[in-house]
PDB file of C-alpha atoms in Angstrom:
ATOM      1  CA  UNK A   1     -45.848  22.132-171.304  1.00 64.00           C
ATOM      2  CA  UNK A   2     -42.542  23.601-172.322  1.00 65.00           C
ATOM      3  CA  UNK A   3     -42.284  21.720-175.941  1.00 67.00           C
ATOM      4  CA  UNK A   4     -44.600  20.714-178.825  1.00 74.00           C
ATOM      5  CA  UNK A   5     -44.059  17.045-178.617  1.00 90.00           C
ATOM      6  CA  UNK A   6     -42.863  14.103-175.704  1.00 95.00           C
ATOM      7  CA  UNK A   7     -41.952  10.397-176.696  1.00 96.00           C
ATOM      8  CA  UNK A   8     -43.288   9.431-173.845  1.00 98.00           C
ATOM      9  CA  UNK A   9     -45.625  10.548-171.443  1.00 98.00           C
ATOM     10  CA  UNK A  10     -47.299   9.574-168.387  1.00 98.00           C
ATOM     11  CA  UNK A  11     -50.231  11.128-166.550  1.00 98.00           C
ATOM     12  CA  UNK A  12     -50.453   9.828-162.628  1.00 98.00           C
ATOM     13  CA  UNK A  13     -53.975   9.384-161.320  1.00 97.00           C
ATOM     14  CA  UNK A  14     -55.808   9.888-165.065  1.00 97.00           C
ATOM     15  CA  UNK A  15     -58.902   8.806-163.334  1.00 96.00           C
ATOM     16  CA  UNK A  16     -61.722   8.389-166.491  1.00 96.00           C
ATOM     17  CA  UNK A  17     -59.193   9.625-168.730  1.00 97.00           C
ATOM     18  CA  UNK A  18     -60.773  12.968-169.119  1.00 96.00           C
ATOM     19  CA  UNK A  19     -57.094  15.086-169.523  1.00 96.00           C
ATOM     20  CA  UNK A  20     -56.628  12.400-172.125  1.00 97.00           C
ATOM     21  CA  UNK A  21     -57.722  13.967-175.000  1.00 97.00           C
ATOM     22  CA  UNK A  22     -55.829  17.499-174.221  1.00 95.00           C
ATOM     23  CA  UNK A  23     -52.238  15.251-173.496  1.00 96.00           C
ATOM     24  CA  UNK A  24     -52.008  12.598-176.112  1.00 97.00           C
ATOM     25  CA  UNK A  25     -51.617  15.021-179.428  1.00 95.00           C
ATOM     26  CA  UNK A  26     -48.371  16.390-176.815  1.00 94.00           C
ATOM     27  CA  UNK A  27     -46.851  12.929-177.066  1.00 96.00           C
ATOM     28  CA  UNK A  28     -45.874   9.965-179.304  1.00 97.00           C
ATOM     29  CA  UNK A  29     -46.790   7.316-176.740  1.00 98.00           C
ATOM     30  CA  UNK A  30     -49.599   8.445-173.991  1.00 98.00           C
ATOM     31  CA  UNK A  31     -49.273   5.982-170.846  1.00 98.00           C
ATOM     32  CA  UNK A  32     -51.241   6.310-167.083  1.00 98.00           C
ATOM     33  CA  UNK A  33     -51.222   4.905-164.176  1.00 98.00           C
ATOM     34  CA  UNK A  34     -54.302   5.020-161.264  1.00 97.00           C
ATOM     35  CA  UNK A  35     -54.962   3.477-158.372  1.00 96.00           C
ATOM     36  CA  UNK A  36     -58.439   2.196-159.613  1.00 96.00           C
ATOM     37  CA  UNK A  37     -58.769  -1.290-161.183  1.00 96.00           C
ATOM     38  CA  UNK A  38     -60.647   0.073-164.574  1.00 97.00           C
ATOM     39  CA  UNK A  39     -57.822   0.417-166.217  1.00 96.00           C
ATOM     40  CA  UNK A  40     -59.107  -1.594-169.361  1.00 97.00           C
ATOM     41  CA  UNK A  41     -62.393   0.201-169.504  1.00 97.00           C
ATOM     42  CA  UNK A  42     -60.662   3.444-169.431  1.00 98.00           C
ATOM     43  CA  UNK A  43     -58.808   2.357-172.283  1.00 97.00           C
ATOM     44  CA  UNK A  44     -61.721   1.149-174.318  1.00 98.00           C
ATOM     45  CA  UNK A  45     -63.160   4.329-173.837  1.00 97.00           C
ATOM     46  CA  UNK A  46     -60.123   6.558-174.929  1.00 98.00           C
ATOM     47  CA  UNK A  47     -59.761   4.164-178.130  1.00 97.00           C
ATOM     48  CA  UNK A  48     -63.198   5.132-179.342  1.00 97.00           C
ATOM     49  CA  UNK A  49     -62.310   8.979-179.276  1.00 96.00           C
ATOM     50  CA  UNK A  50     -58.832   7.575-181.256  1.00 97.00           C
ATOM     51  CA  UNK A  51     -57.140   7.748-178.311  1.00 97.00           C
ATOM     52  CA  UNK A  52     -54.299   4.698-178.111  1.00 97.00           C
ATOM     53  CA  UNK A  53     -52.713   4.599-174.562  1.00 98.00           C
ATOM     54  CA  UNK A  54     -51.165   2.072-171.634  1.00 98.00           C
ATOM     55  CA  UNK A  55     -52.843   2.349-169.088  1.00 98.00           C
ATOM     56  CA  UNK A  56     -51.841   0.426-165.519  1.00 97.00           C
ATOM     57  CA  UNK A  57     -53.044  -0.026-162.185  1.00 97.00           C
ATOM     58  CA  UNK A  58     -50.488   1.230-159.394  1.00 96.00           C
ATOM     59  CA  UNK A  59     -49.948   3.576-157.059  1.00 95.00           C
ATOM     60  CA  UNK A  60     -48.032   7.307-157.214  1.00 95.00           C
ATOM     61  CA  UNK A  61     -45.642   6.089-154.137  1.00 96.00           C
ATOM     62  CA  UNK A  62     -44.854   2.960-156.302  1.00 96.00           C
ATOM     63  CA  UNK A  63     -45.065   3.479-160.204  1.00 97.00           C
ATOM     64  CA  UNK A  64     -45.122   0.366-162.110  1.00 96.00           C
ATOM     65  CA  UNK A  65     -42.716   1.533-165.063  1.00 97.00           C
ATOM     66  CA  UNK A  66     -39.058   1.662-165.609  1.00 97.00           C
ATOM     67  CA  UNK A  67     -36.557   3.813-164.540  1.00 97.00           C
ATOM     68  CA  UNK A  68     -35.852   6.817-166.445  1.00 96.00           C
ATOM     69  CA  UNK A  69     -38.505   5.890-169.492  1.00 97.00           C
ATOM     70  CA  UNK A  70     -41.020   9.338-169.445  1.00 97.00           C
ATOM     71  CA  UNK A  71     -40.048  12.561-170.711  1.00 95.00           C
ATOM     72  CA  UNK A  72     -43.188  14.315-169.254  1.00 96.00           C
ATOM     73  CA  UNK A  73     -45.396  13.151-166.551  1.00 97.00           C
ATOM     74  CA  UNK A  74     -48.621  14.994-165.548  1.00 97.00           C
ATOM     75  CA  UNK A  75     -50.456  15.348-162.504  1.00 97.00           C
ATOM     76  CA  UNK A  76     -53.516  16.797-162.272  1.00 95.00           C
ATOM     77  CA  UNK A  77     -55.122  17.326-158.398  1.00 90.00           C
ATOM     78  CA  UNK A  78     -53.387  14.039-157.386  1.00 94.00           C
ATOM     79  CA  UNK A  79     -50.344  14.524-155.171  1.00 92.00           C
ATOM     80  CA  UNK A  80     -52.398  16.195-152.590  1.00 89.00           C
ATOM     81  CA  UNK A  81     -54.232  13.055-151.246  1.00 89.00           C
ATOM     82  CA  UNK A  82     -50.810  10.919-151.570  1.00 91.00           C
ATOM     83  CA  UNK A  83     -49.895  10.899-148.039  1.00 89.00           C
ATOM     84  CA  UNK A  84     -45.790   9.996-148.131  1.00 93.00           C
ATOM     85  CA  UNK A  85     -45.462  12.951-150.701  1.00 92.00           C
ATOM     86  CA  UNK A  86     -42.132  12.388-150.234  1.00 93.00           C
ATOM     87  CA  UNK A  87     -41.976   8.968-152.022  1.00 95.00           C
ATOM     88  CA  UNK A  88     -44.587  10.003-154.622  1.00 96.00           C
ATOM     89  CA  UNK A  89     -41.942  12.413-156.022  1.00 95.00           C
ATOM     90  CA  UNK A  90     -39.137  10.021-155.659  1.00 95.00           C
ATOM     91  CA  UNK A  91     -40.824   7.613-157.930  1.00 96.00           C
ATOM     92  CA  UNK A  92     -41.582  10.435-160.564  1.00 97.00           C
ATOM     93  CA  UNK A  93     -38.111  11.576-160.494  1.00 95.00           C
ATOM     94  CA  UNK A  94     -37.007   7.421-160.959  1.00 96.00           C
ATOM     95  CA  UNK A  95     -39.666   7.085-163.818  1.00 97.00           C
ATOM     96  CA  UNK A  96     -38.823  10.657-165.532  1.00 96.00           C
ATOM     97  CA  UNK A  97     -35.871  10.257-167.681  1.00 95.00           C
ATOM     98  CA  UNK A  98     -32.900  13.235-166.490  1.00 92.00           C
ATOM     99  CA  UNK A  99     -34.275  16.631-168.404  1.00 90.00           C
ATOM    100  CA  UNK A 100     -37.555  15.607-168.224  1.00 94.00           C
ATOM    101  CA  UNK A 101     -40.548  17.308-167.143  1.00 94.00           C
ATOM    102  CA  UNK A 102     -43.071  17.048-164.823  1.00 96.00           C
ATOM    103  CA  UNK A 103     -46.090  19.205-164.717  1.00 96.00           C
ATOM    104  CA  UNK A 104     -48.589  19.526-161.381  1.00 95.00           C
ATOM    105  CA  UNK A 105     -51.862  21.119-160.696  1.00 93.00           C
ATOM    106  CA  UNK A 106     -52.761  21.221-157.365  1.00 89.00           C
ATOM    107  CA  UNK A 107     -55.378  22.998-155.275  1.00 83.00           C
ATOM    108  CA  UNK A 108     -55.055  25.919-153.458  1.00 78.00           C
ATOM    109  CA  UNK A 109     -55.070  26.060-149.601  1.00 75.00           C
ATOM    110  CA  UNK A 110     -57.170  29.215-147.536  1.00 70.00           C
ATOM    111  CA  UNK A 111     -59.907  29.527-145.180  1.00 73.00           C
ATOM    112  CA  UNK A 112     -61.617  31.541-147.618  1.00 72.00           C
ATOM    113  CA  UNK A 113     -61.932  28.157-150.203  1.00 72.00           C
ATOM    114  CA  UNK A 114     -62.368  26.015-147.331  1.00 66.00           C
ATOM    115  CA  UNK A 115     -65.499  28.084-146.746  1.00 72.00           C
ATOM    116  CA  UNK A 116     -67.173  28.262-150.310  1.00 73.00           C
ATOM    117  CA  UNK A 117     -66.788  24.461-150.946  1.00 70.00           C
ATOM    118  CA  UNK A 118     -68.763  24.018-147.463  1.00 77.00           C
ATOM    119  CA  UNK A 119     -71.370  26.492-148.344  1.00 87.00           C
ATOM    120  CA  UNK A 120     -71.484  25.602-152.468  1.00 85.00           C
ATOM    121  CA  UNK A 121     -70.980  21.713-152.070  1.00 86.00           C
ATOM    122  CA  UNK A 122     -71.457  21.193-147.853  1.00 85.00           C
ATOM    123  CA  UNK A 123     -67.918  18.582-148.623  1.00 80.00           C
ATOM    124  CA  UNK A 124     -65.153  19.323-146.080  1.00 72.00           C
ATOM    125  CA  UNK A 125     -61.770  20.669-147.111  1.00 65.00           C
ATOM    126  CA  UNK A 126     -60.214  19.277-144.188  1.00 71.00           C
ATOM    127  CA  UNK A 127     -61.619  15.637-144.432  1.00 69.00           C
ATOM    128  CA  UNK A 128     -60.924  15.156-148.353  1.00 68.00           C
ATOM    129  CA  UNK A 129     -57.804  17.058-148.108  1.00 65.00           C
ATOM    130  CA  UNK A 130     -56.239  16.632-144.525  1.00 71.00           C
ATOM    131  CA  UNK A 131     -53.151  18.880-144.788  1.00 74.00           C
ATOM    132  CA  UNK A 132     -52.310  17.365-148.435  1.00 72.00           C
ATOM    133  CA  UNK A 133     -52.719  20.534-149.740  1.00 76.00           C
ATOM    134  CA  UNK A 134     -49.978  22.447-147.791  1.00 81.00           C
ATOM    135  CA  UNK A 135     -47.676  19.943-148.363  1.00 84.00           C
ATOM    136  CA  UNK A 136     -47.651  19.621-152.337  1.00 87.00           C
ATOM    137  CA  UNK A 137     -45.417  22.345-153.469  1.00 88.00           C
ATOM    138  CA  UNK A 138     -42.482  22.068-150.595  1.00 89.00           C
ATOM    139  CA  UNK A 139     -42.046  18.309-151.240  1.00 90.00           C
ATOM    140  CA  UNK A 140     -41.985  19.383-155.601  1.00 92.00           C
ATOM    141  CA  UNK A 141     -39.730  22.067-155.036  1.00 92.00           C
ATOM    142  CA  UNK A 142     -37.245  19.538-152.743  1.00 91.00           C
ATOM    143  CA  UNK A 143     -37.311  17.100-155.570  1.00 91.00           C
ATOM    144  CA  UNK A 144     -37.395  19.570-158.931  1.00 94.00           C
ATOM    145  CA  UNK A 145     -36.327  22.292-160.614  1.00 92.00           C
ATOM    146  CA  UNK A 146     -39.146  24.812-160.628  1.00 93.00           C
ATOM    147  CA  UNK A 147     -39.385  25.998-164.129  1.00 92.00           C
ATOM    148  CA  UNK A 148     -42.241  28.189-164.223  1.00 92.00           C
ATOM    149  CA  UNK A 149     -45.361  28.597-161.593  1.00 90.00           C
ATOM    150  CA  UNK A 150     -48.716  30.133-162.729  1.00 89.00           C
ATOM    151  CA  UNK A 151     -52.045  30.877-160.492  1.00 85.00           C
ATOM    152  CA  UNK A 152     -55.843  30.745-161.088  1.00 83.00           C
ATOM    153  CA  UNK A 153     -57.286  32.756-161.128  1.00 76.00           C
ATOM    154  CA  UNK A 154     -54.323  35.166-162.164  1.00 69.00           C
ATOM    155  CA  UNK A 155     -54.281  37.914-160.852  1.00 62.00           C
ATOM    156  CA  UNK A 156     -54.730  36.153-157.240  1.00 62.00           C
ATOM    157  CA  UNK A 157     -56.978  37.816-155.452  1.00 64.00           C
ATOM    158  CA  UNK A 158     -54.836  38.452-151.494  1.00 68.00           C
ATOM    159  CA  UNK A 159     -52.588  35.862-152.949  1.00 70.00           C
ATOM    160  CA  UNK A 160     -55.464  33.137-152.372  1.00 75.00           C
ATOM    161  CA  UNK A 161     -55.821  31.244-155.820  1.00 77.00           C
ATOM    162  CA  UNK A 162     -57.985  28.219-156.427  1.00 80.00           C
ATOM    163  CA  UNK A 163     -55.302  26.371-158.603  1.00 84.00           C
ATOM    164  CA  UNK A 164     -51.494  26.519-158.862  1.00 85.00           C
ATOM    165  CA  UNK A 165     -49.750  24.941-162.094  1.00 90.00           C
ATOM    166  CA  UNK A 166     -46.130  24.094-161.508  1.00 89.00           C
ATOM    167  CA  UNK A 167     -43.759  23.082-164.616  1.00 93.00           C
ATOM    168  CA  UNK A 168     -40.781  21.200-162.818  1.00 94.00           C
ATOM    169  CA  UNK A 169     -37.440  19.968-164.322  1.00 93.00           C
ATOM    170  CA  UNK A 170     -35.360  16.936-162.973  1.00 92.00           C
ATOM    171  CA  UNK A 171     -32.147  18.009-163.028  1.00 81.00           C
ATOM    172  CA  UNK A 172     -30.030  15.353-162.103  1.00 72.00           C
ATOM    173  CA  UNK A 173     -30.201  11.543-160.793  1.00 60.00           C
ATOM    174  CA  UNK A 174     -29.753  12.182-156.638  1.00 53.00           C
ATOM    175  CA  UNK A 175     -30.598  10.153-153.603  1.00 48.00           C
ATOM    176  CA  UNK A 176     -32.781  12.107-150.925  1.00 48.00           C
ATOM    177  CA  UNK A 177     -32.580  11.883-147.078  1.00 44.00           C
TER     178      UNK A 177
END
């Protein structure tokens, strides 16, 4: 993240609130939002590791905050099982105050990958994932200025990489088609 500290800052999909402890010393106020109803255990949790937060229940494609109130918001391996990307990145632009940032991790898309989580795990890339995956950085770069991009592992290896870290920028207040 491109600054020491945010006022306010929402991570989208904080599932058991384990980036928690990594992004509330960034921020004054640490909110979340999940799709999951256990918000309030989630919370309990986080406030006995000092953690204060507000957490809700909602969805990416429908954020349950106010326009323009986060300086940062976070995503971590989220966007790619959204399926209207589009209006997942709509709503973090509305939520995400002009300047802000936003800051996605998503997973990387190859044959190769799809082939070691079959033979480590036996999951399927293609049923958790669908095309998610391919989709996640074209509908962030339509929405957001790309700040910076970075890779894991770095140096990719035949430009496959198992992770990609994007640090966005909204730039303005626009309508999309």
């Amino acid at each position: 993240l491109d600054v020491p500290m945010y006022e306010d800052l929402l991570e989208v999909g904080y599932g058991s609130g384990f980036f928690a402890p990594a992004l509330a010393p960034r921020c004054r106020r640490y909110y979340g939002v999940d799709i999951h109803e256990y918000s309030e255990d989630v919370a309990a949790a986080l406030r006995a590791v000092a953690i204060e937060s507000t957490l809700r229940q909602g969805s990416l494609t429908k954020i349950p905050f106010d326009d323009g109130f986060f300086d940062c918001v976070v995503g971590v391996s989220v966007l790619e099982f959204v399926d209207d990307q589009v209006a997942a990145c709509r709503e973090v632009c509305r939520v995400l105050k002009t300047g802000g940032v936003a800051c996605f991790v998503t997973p990387g898309y190859s044959k190769i990958l799809d082939l070691g989580l079959k033979v480590l795990t036996g999951e399927s890339a293609k049923r958790d994932f669908n095309d998610g995956r391919q989709r996640v950085i074209p509908a962030l770069k339509r929405h957001f200025e790309v700040v910076c991009s970075k890779s894991f592992p770095f140096p990719t290896l035949f430009g496959v990489y198992m992770y990609k870290t994007l640090l966005l920028r909204k730039t303005a207040d626009r309508l999309w088609d």
